[in-house]
Amino acid sequence: AYARAPLAVVLGYFAVFTLLTAACLPGAAVLMLVAGATFGLVWGSLLATLASTTGALLTMLAARHLLRPLVQRRMGGRAAAFAGTVARDGAFYMLSLRLLPVIPFVPVNLLAGVVPLRASTFAWTSFVGMLPGTAAYVNAGRELARLDSLQSLVSPGVLGALALLAGVPLVSRWVVRQLQTQKNS
């Protein structure tokens, strides 16, 4: 389908991924693998990250403008603690949450809507912070699409893609520590 109608497939993929993310539904990992298999590493990573960022931004804006009372009631004291940390650390905190998803993305998206955080800051920190993890998944999808037999599962490319997936949290933690050190100096 991509070879016959690339623009339609790209737009369809973007719409599905954005809506899935905005609706807080599972399936992002599968869509990132599909991006790698369909669009390749670079374009797949950019497209998947842009779609997930757009969906996250839509969730954040919905929480800000439509769901604020519900989110504040459901999140309780967590919203106040989150607001305090955002007020103190702003973009660095959001970037850290995206690089090291200690708190799952859905609560972060919702909480970001009820705190004084600019939508543009939320968007760029989400894009930059989610890009490494997304690229690792997209790369795994690209490698899995190349499989032509069960023996290929132990190929260097597949094993490397899996190692990259496992290494992203470790590298992200190191990056966050380096940024924290620079921020504190």
Coordinates of N, CA, C and O in Angstrom, one line a residue:
A1 N 0.8 -1.2 0.0 CA 0.0 0.0 0.0 C 0.9 1.3 0.0 O 0.5 2.2 -0.7
Y2 N 2.0 1.2 0.8 CA 2.8 2.4 0.8 C 3.5 2.7 -0.5 O 3.6 3.9 -0.9
A3 N 3.9 1.7 -1.3 CA 4.5 1.9 -2.6 C 3.5 2.5 -3.6 O 3.8 3.3 -4.4
R4 N 2.2 2.1 -3.4 CA 1.2 2.6 -4.4 C 0.6 4.0 -4.0 O 0.3 4.8 -4.9
A5 N 0.5 4.3 -2.7 CA -0.1 5.6 -2.3 C 0.6 6.1 -1.0 O 0.1 6.0 0.1
P6 N 1.9 6.5 -1.2 CA 2.7 6.8 0.0 C 2.0 8.0 0.9 O 2.0 7.9 2.1
L7 N 1.5 9.0 0.2 CA 1.0 10.1 1.0 C -0.3 9.6 1.8 O -0.4 10.0 3.0
A8 N -1.1 8.8 1.2 CA -2.3 8.3 1.9 C -1.9 7.5 3.1 O -2.5 7.6 4.2
V9 N -0.9 6.6 2.9 CA -0.5 5.8 4.0 C 0.2 6.6 5.1 O -0.1 6.4 6.3
V10 N 1.0 7.6 4.8 CA 1.6 8.4 5.8 C 0.5 9.2 6.6 O 0.5 9.2 7.8
L11 N -0.4 9.8 5.9 CA -1.5 10.5 6.5 C -2.4 9.6 7.4 O -2.8 10.0 8.5
G12 N -2.7 8.4 6.9 CA -3.5 7.5 7.6 C -2.8 7.0 8.9 O -3.4 7.0 10.0
Y13 N -1.5 6.7 8.7 CA -0.7 6.3 9.9 C -0.7 7.4 10.9 O -0.9 7.1 12.1
F14 N -0.4 8.6 10.5 CA -0.3 9.7 11.4 C -1.7 9.9 12.1 O -1.7 10.1 13.3
A15 N -2.8 9.9 11.4 CA -4.1 10.1 12.0 C -4.4 9.0 13.0 O -4.8 9.3 14.1
V16 N -4.1 7.7 12.7 CA -4.4 6.6 13.6 C -3.5 6.7 14.8 O -4.1 6.6 16.0
F17 N -2.3 7.0 14.7 CA -1.4 7.0 15.8 C -1.7 8.2 16.7 O -1.8 8.1 18.0
T18 N -2.0 9.4 16.1 CA -2.4 10.6 16.9 C -3.7 10.3 17.7 O -3.7 10.6 18.9
L19 N -4.7 9.8 17.0 CA -6.0 9.5 17.7 C -5.8 8.4 18.8 O -6.4 8.6 19.9
L20 N -5.0 7.4 18.5 CA -4.8 6.4 19.5 C -4.1 7.0 20.8 O -4.6 6.7 21.9
T21 N -3.1 7.8 20.6 CA -2.4 8.5 21.7 C -3.4 9.5 22.4 O -3.4 9.5 23.6
A22 N -4.1 10.3 21.6 CA -5.0 11.3 22.2 C -6.1 10.6 23.1 O -6.5 11.1 24.1
A23 N -6.5 9.5 22.6 CA -7.6 8.7 23.3 C -7.0 7.9 24.5 O -7.8 7.2 25.2
C24 N -5.7 7.9 24.7 CA -5.1 7.2 25.7 C -5.3 5.7 25.6 O -5.5 5.0 26.6
L25 N -5.3 5.2 24.4 CA -5.5 3.7 24.2 C -4.1 3.0 24.0 O -3.2 3.7 23.5
P26 N -4.0 1.8 24.3 CA -2.8 1.0 24.1 C -2.6 0.8 22.6 O -3.5 0.8 21.8
G27 N -1.3 0.5 22.2 CA -1.0 0.1 20.8 C 0.1 0.9 20.2 O 0.5 0.7 19.1
A28 N 0.7 1.9 21.0 CA 1.7 2.7 20.5 C 3.0 1.9 20.1 O 3.6 2.1 19.1
A29 N 3.3 0.9 20.9 CA 4.5 0.0 20.6 C 4.3 -0.7 19.3 O 5.3 -0.7 18.5
V30 N 3.2 -1.2 19.0 CA 2.9 -1.9 17.8 C 3.0 -0.9 16.6 O 3.6 -1.2 15.6
L31 N 2.5 0.3 16.8 CA 2.5 1.3 15.7 C 3.9 1.8 15.4 O 4.3 2.1 14.3
M32 N 4.8 1.8 16.5 CA 6.2 2.2 16.2 C 6.9 1.1 15.5 O 7.7 1.4 14.6
L33 N 6.6 -0.2 15.8 CA 7.2 -1.3 15.0 C 6.7 -1.2 13.6 O 7.5 -1.4 12.6
V34 N 5.5 -0.9 13.3 CA 4.9 -0.8 12.0 C 5.6 0.4 11.2 O 5.9 0.2 10.1
A35 N 5.9 1.5 12.0 CA 6.6 2.6 11.3 C 8.0 2.1 10.8 O 8.4 2.5 9.7
G36 N 8.7 1.4 11.6 CA 10.0 0.9 11.2 C 9.9 0.0 10.0 O 10.7 0.1 9.0
A37 N 8.9 -0.9 10.0 CA 8.8 -1.9 8.9 C 8.3 -1.1 7.6 O 8.7 -1.6 6.5
T38 N 7.6 -0.1 7.7 CA 7.0 0.6 6.6 C 7.8 1.8 6.1 O 8.0 1.9 4.9
F39 N 8.3 2.6 7.0 CA 8.9 3.9 6.6 C 10.4 3.9 6.8 O 11.0 4.9 6.4
G40 N 11.0 2.9 7.5 CA 12.4 2.9 7.8 C 12.7 3.7 9.0 O 11.8 4.3 9.7
L41 N 14.0 3.7 9.4 CA 14.4 4.2 10.7 C 14.2 5.7 10.8 O 13.5 6.2 11.8
V42 N 14.7 6.5 9.9 CA 14.6 8.0 10.1 C 13.2 8.5 9.9 O 12.7 9.2 10.8
W43 N 12.6 8.2 8.8 CA 11.2 8.7 8.6 C 10.2 8.1 9.5 O 9.3 8.8 10.0
G44 N 10.4 6.8 9.8 CA 9.5 6.2 10.8 C 9.6 6.8 12.2 O 8.6 7.0 12.8
S45 N 10.9 7.1 12.6 CA 11.1 7.7 13.9 C 10.5 9.1 14.0 O 9.8 9.4 15.0
L46 N 10.7 9.9 13.0 CA 10.2 11.2 13.0 C 8.6 11.2 12.9 O 8.0 11.9 13.6
L47 N 8.1 10.4 12.0 CA 6.6 10.3 11.9 C 6.0 9.8 13.2 O 5.0 10.4 13.7
A48 N 6.5 8.7 13.8 CA 5.9 8.2 15.0 C 6.0 9.2 16.1 O 5.1 9.3 16.9
T49 N 7.2 9.8 16.3 CA 7.3 10.8 17.4 C 6.4 12.0 17.2 O 5.9 12.5 18.1
L50 N 6.3 12.5 16.0 CA 5.4 13.6 15.7 C 4.0 13.2 16.0 O 3.2 14.0 16.6
A51 N 3.6 12.0 15.6 CA 2.2 11.6 15.8 C 1.9 11.4 17.3 O 0.9 11.9 17.9
S52 N 2.9 10.8 18.0 CA 2.7 10.6 19.5 C 2.7 11.9 20.2 O 2.0 12.1 21.2
T53 N 3.6 12.9 19.8 CA 3.6 14.2 20.4 C 2.3 14.9 20.2 O 1.8 15.6 21.1
T54 N 1.8 14.9 19.0 CA 0.5 15.5 18.6 C -0.6 14.9 19.5 O -1.4 15.7 20.0
G55 N -0.7 13.6 19.6 CA -1.7 13.0 20.4 C -1.6 13.4 21.9 O -2.6 13.7 22.6
A56 N -0.3 13.4 22.4 CA -0.1 13.8 23.8 C -0.5 15.2 24.0 O -1.1 15.6 25.0
L57 N -0.2 16.1 23.0 CA -0.6 17.5 23.1 C -2.1 17.7 23.1 O -2.7 18.5 23.9
L58 N -2.8 16.9 22.3 CA -4.3 16.9 22.3 C -4.8 16.5 23.7 O -5.8 17.1 24.2
T59 N -4.2 15.4 24.3 CA -4.7 15.0 25.6 C -4.4 16.1 26.6 O -5.3 16.4 27.5
M60 N -3.3 16.7 26.6 CA -2.9 17.8 27.5 C -3.9 18.9 27.4 O -4.4 19.5 28.4
L61 N -4.2 19.3 26.1 CA -5.1 20.4 25.9 C -6.6 20.1 26.3 O -7.3 20.9 26.9
A62 N -7.0 18.8 26.1 CA -8.3 18.4 26.6 C -8.4 18.5 28.1 O -9.4 18.9 28.7
A63 N -7.3 18.1 28.8 CA -7.2 18.1 30.2 C -7.3 19.6 30.7 O -7.9 19.9 31.7
R64 N -6.7 20.5 30.0 CA -6.6 21.9 30.4 C -8.0 22.6 30.1 O -8.4 23.3 31.0
H65 N -8.6 22.3 29.0 CA -9.8 23.0 28.6 C -11.1 22.3 28.9 O -12.2 23.0 28.9
L66 N -11.1 21.0 28.9 CA -12.4 20.3 29.0 C -12.5 19.4 30.3 O -13.6 19.2 30.8
L67 N -11.4 18.8 30.7 CA -11.4 17.8 31.7 C -10.7 18.2 33.0 O -10.5 17.4 33.9
R68 N -10.4 19.5 33.2 CA -9.7 20.0 34.4 C -10.3 19.5 35.7 O -9.6 18.9 36.5
P69 N -11.6 19.7 35.9 CA -12.1 19.3 37.2 C -12.0 17.8 37.5 O -11.6 17.3 38.6
L70 N -12.2 17.0 36.4 CA -12.1 15.6 36.5 C -10.7 15.1 36.8 O -10.5 14.3 37.7
V71 N -9.7 15.7 36.1 CA -8.3 15.3 36.3 C -7.9 15.7 37.7 O -7.2 15.0 38.4
Q72 N -8.3 16.9 38.1 CA -7.8 17.4 39.5 C -8.5 16.5 40.5 O -7.8 16.2 41.5
R73 N -9.7 16.1 40.3 CA -10.4 15.2 41.3 C -9.7 13.9 41.4 O -9.4 13.3 42.4
R74 N -9.4 13.3 40.2 CA -8.8 11.9 40.1 C -7.4 11.9 40.5 O -6.9 10.9 41.1
M75 N -6.6 13.0 40.3 CA -5.2 13.0 40.6 C -4.9 13.5 42.0 O -3.8 13.3 42.5
G76 N -5.8 14.2 42.5 CA -5.7 14.7 43.9 C -4.4 15.4 44.2 O -4.0 16.3 43.5
G77 N -3.7 14.9 45.2 CA -2.4 15.5 45.7 C -1.3 15.4 44.6 O -0.4 16.2 44.7
R78 N -1.4 14.4 43.8 CA -0.4 14.2 42.8 C -0.3 15.4 41.8 O 0.7 15.8 41.4
A79 N -1.5 16.0 41.6 CA -1.5 17.2 40.7 C -0.8 18.4 41.3 O 0.0 19.1 40.7
A80 N -1.0 18.5 42.7 CA -0.3 19.6 43.4 C 1.2 19.4 43.4 O 2.0 20.3 43.2
A81 N 1.6 18.2 43.7 CA 3.1 17.8 43.7 C 3.7 18.0 42.3 O 4.8 18.6 42.2
F82 N 3.0 17.6 41.3 CA 3.4 17.7 39.9 C 3.5 19.2 39.6 O 4.5 19.6 39.0
A83 N 2.6 20.0 39.9 CA 2.6 21.4 39.7 C 3.8 22.1 40.3 O 4.4 23.0 39.7
G84 N 4.1 21.7 41.6 CA 5.2 22.3 42.3 C 6.5 21.9 41.6 O 7.4 22.8 41.4
T85 N 6.7 20.7 41.1 CA 7.9 20.3 40.4 C 8.0 21.0 39.1 O 9.1 21.5 38.7
V86 N 6.9 21.1 38.4 CA 6.9 21.8 37.1 C 7.3 23.3 37.3 O 8.0 23.9 36.5
A87 N 6.7 23.9 38.3 CA 7.0 25.3 38.6 C 8.5 25.5 38.9 O 9.1 26.5 38.5
R88 N 9.1 24.6 39.6 CA 10.5 24.6 40.0 C 11.4 24.3 38.8 O 12.4 25.0 38.6
D89 N 11.1 23.2 38.1 CA 12.1 22.7 37.1 C 11.6 22.8 35.7 O 12.4 22.5 34.8
G90 N 10.3 23.1 35.5 CA 9.8 23.4 34.1 C 10.1 22.3 33.1 O 9.9 21.2 33.2
A91 N 10.8 22.9 32.0 CA 11.1 22.1 30.8 C 12.0 20.9 31.2 O 11.9 19.8 30.6
F92 N 12.9 21.1 32.1 CA 13.9 20.0 32.5 C 13.1 18.8 33.1 O 13.4 17.7 32.7
Y93 N 12.1 19.1 33.9 CA 11.3 18.1 34.5 C 10.5 17.3 33.4 O 10.5 16.1 33.4
M94 N 9.9 18.0 32.5 CA 9.1 17.4 31.5 C 10.0 16.5 30.6 O 9.7 15.4 30.2
L95 N 11.2 17.1 30.2 CA 12.1 16.3 29.4 C 12.6 15.1 30.1 O 12.6 14.0 29.5
S96 N 12.8 15.2 31.4 CA 13.2 14.0 32.2 C 12.1 12.9 32.2 O 12.4 11.7 32.1
L97 N 10.9 13.4 32.4 CA 9.8 12.4 32.4 C 9.6 11.7 31.1 O 9.2 10.6 31.0
R98 N 9.9 12.4 30.0 CA 9.8 11.8 28.7 C 11.0 10.8 28.4 O 10.9 9.8 27.8
L99 N 12.2 11.2 28.8 CA 13.4 10.4 28.6 C 13.3 9.1 29.5 O 13.7 8.1 29.1
L100 N 12.9 9.3 30.7 CA 12.8 8.2 31.7 C 11.4 8.1 32.2 O 11.0 8.8 33.1
P101 N 10.6 7.4 31.5 CA 9.1 7.4 31.8 C 8.8 6.7 33.1 O 8.3 5.6 33.1
V102 N 9.2 7.3 34.2 CA 8.9 6.8 35.5 C 7.4 6.8 35.8 O 6.8 5.9 36.3
I103 N 6.8 7.9 35.4 CA 5.3 8.0 35.4 C 4.9 7.7 34.0 O 5.4 8.3 33.0
P104 N 3.9 6.8 33.8 CA 3.4 6.5 32.5 C 3.0 7.8 31.7 O 2.5 8.8 32.3
F105 N 3.0 7.7 30.4 CA 2.8 8.9 29.6 C 1.4 9.5 29.8 O 1.2 10.7 29.8
V106 N 0.3 8.6 29.9 CA -1.0 9.1 30.0 C -1.2 10.1 31.2 O -1.7 11.2 31.1
P107 N -0.8 9.7 32.4 CA -0.9 10.6 33.6 C -0.1 11.9 33.4 O -0.6 13.0 33.8
V108 N 1.1 11.8 32.8 CA 1.9 13.0 32.5 C 1.1 13.9 31.6 O 1.0 15.1 31.8
N109 N 0.5 13.4 30.5 CA -0.2 14.2 29.6 C -1.4 14.9 30.3 O -1.6 16.1 30.1
L110 N -2.1 14.1 31.1 CA -3.3 14.7 31.8 C -2.8 15.7 32.9 O -3.4 16.8 33.0
L111 N -1.8 15.4 33.7 CA -1.3 16.3 34.7 C -0.8 17.6 34.1 O -1.0 18.7 34.6
A112 N -0.1 17.5 33.0 CA 0.5 18.7 32.3 C -0.6 19.7 31.9 O -0.4 20.9 31.8
G113 N -1.8 19.2 31.7 CA -2.9 20.0 31.3 C -3.5 20.9 32.5 O -4.2 21.9 32.3
V114 N -3.2 20.5 33.7 CA -3.8 21.2 34.9 C -2.8 22.0 35.6 O -3.1 22.5 36.7
V115 N -1.6 22.1 35.1 CA -0.5 22.9 35.7 C -0.1 24.0 34.8 O -0.4 24.0 33.6
P116 N 0.5 25.1 35.3 CA 0.9 26.2 34.5 C 2.1 25.9 33.7 O 3.2 26.2 34.0
L117 N 1.9 25.2 32.6 CA 3.0 24.8 31.7 C 2.5 25.2 30.3 O 1.4 24.8 29.8
R118 N 3.4 25.9 29.6 CA 3.1 26.3 28.2 C 2.9 25.0 27.3 O 3.7 24.1 27.4
A119 N 2.0 25.1 26.4 CA 1.7 24.0 25.5 C 3.0 23.8 24.6 O 3.3 22.6 24.3
S120 N 3.6 24.9 24.2 CA 4.8 24.7 23.4 C 5.9 24.0 24.1 O 6.7 23.2 23.5
T121 N 6.1 24.3 25.4 CA 7.1 23.6 26.2 C 6.8 22.2 26.3 O 7.7 21.3 26.2
F122 N 5.5 21.9 26.6 CA 5.1 20.5 26.6 C 5.4 19.8 25.3 O 5.9 18.6 25.3
A123 N 5.1 20.4 24.2 CA 5.3 19.8 22.9 C 6.7 19.5 22.6 O 7.1 18.4 22.2
W124 N 7.6 20.5 22.7 CA 9.0 20.3 22.3 C 9.7 19.3 23.3 O 10.5 18.5 22.9
T125 N 9.4 19.4 24.6 CA 10.0 18.4 25.5 C 9.5 17.0 25.3 O 10.3 16.0 25.4
S126 N 8.2 16.9 24.9 CA 7.7 15.6 24.6 C 8.4 15.0 23.3 O 8.8 13.8 23.3
F127 N 8.5 15.8 22.3 CA 9.1 15.3 21.1 C 10.6 14.9 21.3 O 11.0 13.8 20.9
V128 N 11.3 15.8 21.9 CA 12.8 15.5 22.1 C 12.9 14.3 23.1 O 13.8 13.4 22.8
G129 N 12.1 14.3 24.1 CA 12.3 13.2 25.1 C 11.8 11.9 24.6 O 12.3 10.8 25.1
M130 N 10.8 11.8 23.8 CA 10.3 10.5 23.3 C 11.0 10.0 22.1 O 10.9 8.8 21.8
L131 N 11.8 10.9 21.4 CA 12.4 10.5 20.2 C 13.4 9.3 20.3 O 13.4 8.3 19.6
P132 N 14.3 9.3 21.4 CA 15.2 8.1 21.5 C 14.5 6.8 21.7 O 14.8 5.8 21.0
G133 N 13.5 6.7 22.5 CA 12.8 5.5 22.8 C 12.0 5.0 21.5 O 11.9 3.9 21.2
T134 N 11.4 6.0 20.9 CA 10.6 5.8 19.7 C 11.6 5.2 18.6 O 11.2 4.2 17.9
A135 N 12.7 5.8 18.4 CA 13.7 5.4 17.4 C 14.1 3.9 17.7 O 14.3 3.1 16.7
A136 N 14.3 3.6 19.0 CA 14.6 2.2 19.3 C 13.5 1.2 18.9 O 13.8 0.2 18.3
Y137 N 12.3 1.6 19.1 CA 11.2 0.7 18.7 C 11.1 0.6 17.2 O 10.9 -0.4 16.6
V138 N 11.2 1.8 16.5 CA 11.1 1.8 15.1 C 12.3 1.0 14.5 O 12.0 0.2 13.5
N139 N 13.4 1.1 15.0 CA 14.6 0.3 14.5 C 14.3 -1.2 14.7 O 14.6 -2.0 13.8
A140 N 13.7 -1.6 15.8 CA 13.3 -3.0 16.0 C 12.3 -3.4 14.9 O 12.4 -4.5 14.4
G141 N 11.3 -2.6 14.6 CA 10.4 -2.9 13.6 C 11.0 -3.0 12.2 O 10.6 -3.9 11.5
R142 N 12.0 -2.2 12.0 CA 12.7 -2.3 10.7 C 13.4 -3.6 10.6 O 13.4 -4.3 9.6
E143 N 14.1 -4.0 11.7 CA 14.8 -5.2 11.7 C 13.9 -6.5 11.6 O 14.2 -7.4 10.9
L144 N 12.8 -6.4 12.3 CA 11.8 -7.5 12.3 C 11.2 -7.7 10.9 O 11.0 -8.8 10.4
A145 N 11.1 -6.6 10.1 CA 10.5 -6.6 8.8 C 11.5 -7.3 7.8 O 11.1 -7.8 6.8
R146 N 12.7 -7.3 8.2 CA 13.8 -8.0 7.3 C 13.9 -9.5 7.5 O 14.6 -10.1 6.8
L147 N 13.2 -10.0 8.5 CA 13.3 -11.4 8.8 C 12.7 -12.3 7.7 O 11.7 -12.0 7.1
D148 N 13.5 -13.3 7.3 CA 13.0 -14.2 6.2 C 13.0 -15.6 6.7 O 12.5 -16.5 6.0
S149 N 13.4 -15.8 8.0 CA 13.3 -17.2 8.5 C 13.4 -17.1 10.1 O 13.8 -16.0 10.6
L150 N 13.1 -18.2 10.7 CA 13.3 -18.2 12.2 C 14.7 -18.0 12.6 O 15.0 -17.5 13.7
Q151 N 15.6 -18.5 11.8 CA 17.1 -18.4 12.1 C 17.5 -16.9 12.1 O 18.4 -16.5 12.8
S152 N 16.8 -16.1 11.3 CA 17.1 -14.6 11.3 C 16.8 -13.9 12.6 O 17.3 -12.8 12.8
L153 N 16.1 -14.6 13.5 CA 15.8 -13.9 14.8 C 17.1 -13.7 15.6 O 17.1 -12.9 16.4
V154 N 18.1 -14.5 15.3 CA 19.4 -14.3 16.0 C 20.4 -13.6 15.2 O 21.6 -13.8 15.4
S155 N 20.0 -12.9 14.2 CA 20.9 -12.2 13.3 C 21.5 -11.0 14.1 O 20.8 -10.5 15.1
P156 N 22.6 -10.5 13.7 CA 23.2 -9.3 14.4 C 22.3 -8.1 14.4 O 22.2 -7.4 15.4
G157 N 21.5 -7.9 13.3 CA 20.6 -6.7 13.3 C 19.5 -6.8 14.3 O 19.2 -5.8 14.9
V158 N 18.9 -8.0 14.4 CA 17.8 -8.2 15.3 C 18.3 -8.1 16.7 O 17.7 -7.4 17.6
L159 N 19.4 -8.8 17.0 CA 20.0 -8.8 18.4 C 20.4 -7.3 18.7 O 20.2 -6.9 19.9
G160 N 21.0 -6.6 17.8 CA 21.4 -5.2 18.0 C 20.2 -4.4 18.3 O 20.2 -3.5 19.2
A161 N 19.1 -4.5 17.6 CA 17.8 -3.8 17.8 C 17.3 -4.0 19.2 O 16.8 -3.1 19.9
L162 N 17.3 -5.3 19.6 CA 16.8 -5.6 20.9 C 17.7 -5.1 22.0 O 17.2 -4.6 23.1
A163 N 19.0 -5.1 21.8 CA 19.9 -4.5 22.8 C 19.7 -3.0 22.9 O 19.8 -2.4 23.9
L164 N 19.5 -2.4 21.7 CA 19.2 -0.9 21.7 C 18.0 -0.6 22.5 O 17.9 0.3 23.3
L165 N 16.9 -1.4 22.3 CA 15.7 -1.2 23.1 C 16.0 -1.3 24.6 O 15.5 -0.5 25.4
A166 N 16.8 -2.3 25.0 CA 17.1 -2.5 26.4 C 18.0 -1.4 26.9 O 18.0 -1.0 28.1
G167 N 18.9 -0.8 26.0 CA 19.8 0.2 26.5 C 19.3 1.6 26.5 O 19.8 2.5 27.2
V168 N 18.2 1.9 25.9 CA 17.6 3.3 25.9 C 17.4 3.8 27.3 O 17.7 4.9 27.6
P169 N 16.7 3.0 28.2 CA 16.5 3.5 29.5 C 17.8 3.9 30.3 O 17.9 4.9 31.0
L170 N 18.8 3.0 30.1 CA 20.1 3.3 30.7 C 20.8 4.6 30.2 O 21.3 5.4 30.9
V171 N 20.8 4.7 28.9 CA 21.4 5.9 28.3 C 20.6 7.1 28.7 O 21.2 8.2 29.0
S172 N 19.3 7.0 28.7 CA 18.4 8.1 29.1 C 18.7 8.6 30.5 O 18.8 9.8 30.8
R173 N 18.8 7.6 31.4 CA 19.2 7.9 32.8 C 20.5 8.7 32.9 O 20.6 9.7 33.6
W174 N 21.5 8.3 32.1 CA 22.8 8.9 32.1 C 22.6 10.4 31.6 O 23.2 11.3 32.1
V175 N 21.9 10.5 30.5 CA 21.6 11.9 29.9 C 21.0 12.8 30.9 O 21.4 13.9 31.1
V176 N 19.9 12.3 31.6 CA 19.2 13.1 32.6 C 20.2 13.5 33.7 O 20.1 14.6 34.2
R177 N 21.0 12.6 34.2 CA 22.0 12.9 35.2 C 22.9 14.0 34.8 O 23.3 14.9 35.5
Q178 N 23.4 13.9 33.5 CA 24.3 14.9 33.0 C 23.6 16.3 32.9 O 24.2 17.3 33.3
L179 N 22.4 16.3 32.5 CA 21.6 17.5 32.4 C 21.4 18.1 33.8 O 21.5 19.3 34.0
Q180 N 21.1 17.2 34.7 CA 20.9 17.7 36.1 C 22.2 18.3 36.7 O 22.1 19.3 37.3
T181 N 23.3 17.7 36.4 CA 24.6 18.2 36.9 C 24.8 19.6 36.3 O 25.3 20.5 37.0
Q182 N 24.6 19.7 35.0 CA 24.8 21.0 34.3 C 23.8 22.1 34.9 O 24.2 23.2 35.1
K183 N 22.6 21.7 35.1 CA 21.6 22.6 35.7 C 22.0 23.1 37.1 O 21.8 24.2 37.4
N184 N 22.6 22.2 37.9 CA 22.9 22.5 39.2 C 24.2 23.3 39.4 O 24.6 23.8 40.4
S185 N 25.0 23.3 38.3 CA 26.3 24.0 38.4 C 26.2 25.4 38.0 O 25.3 26.0 37.6

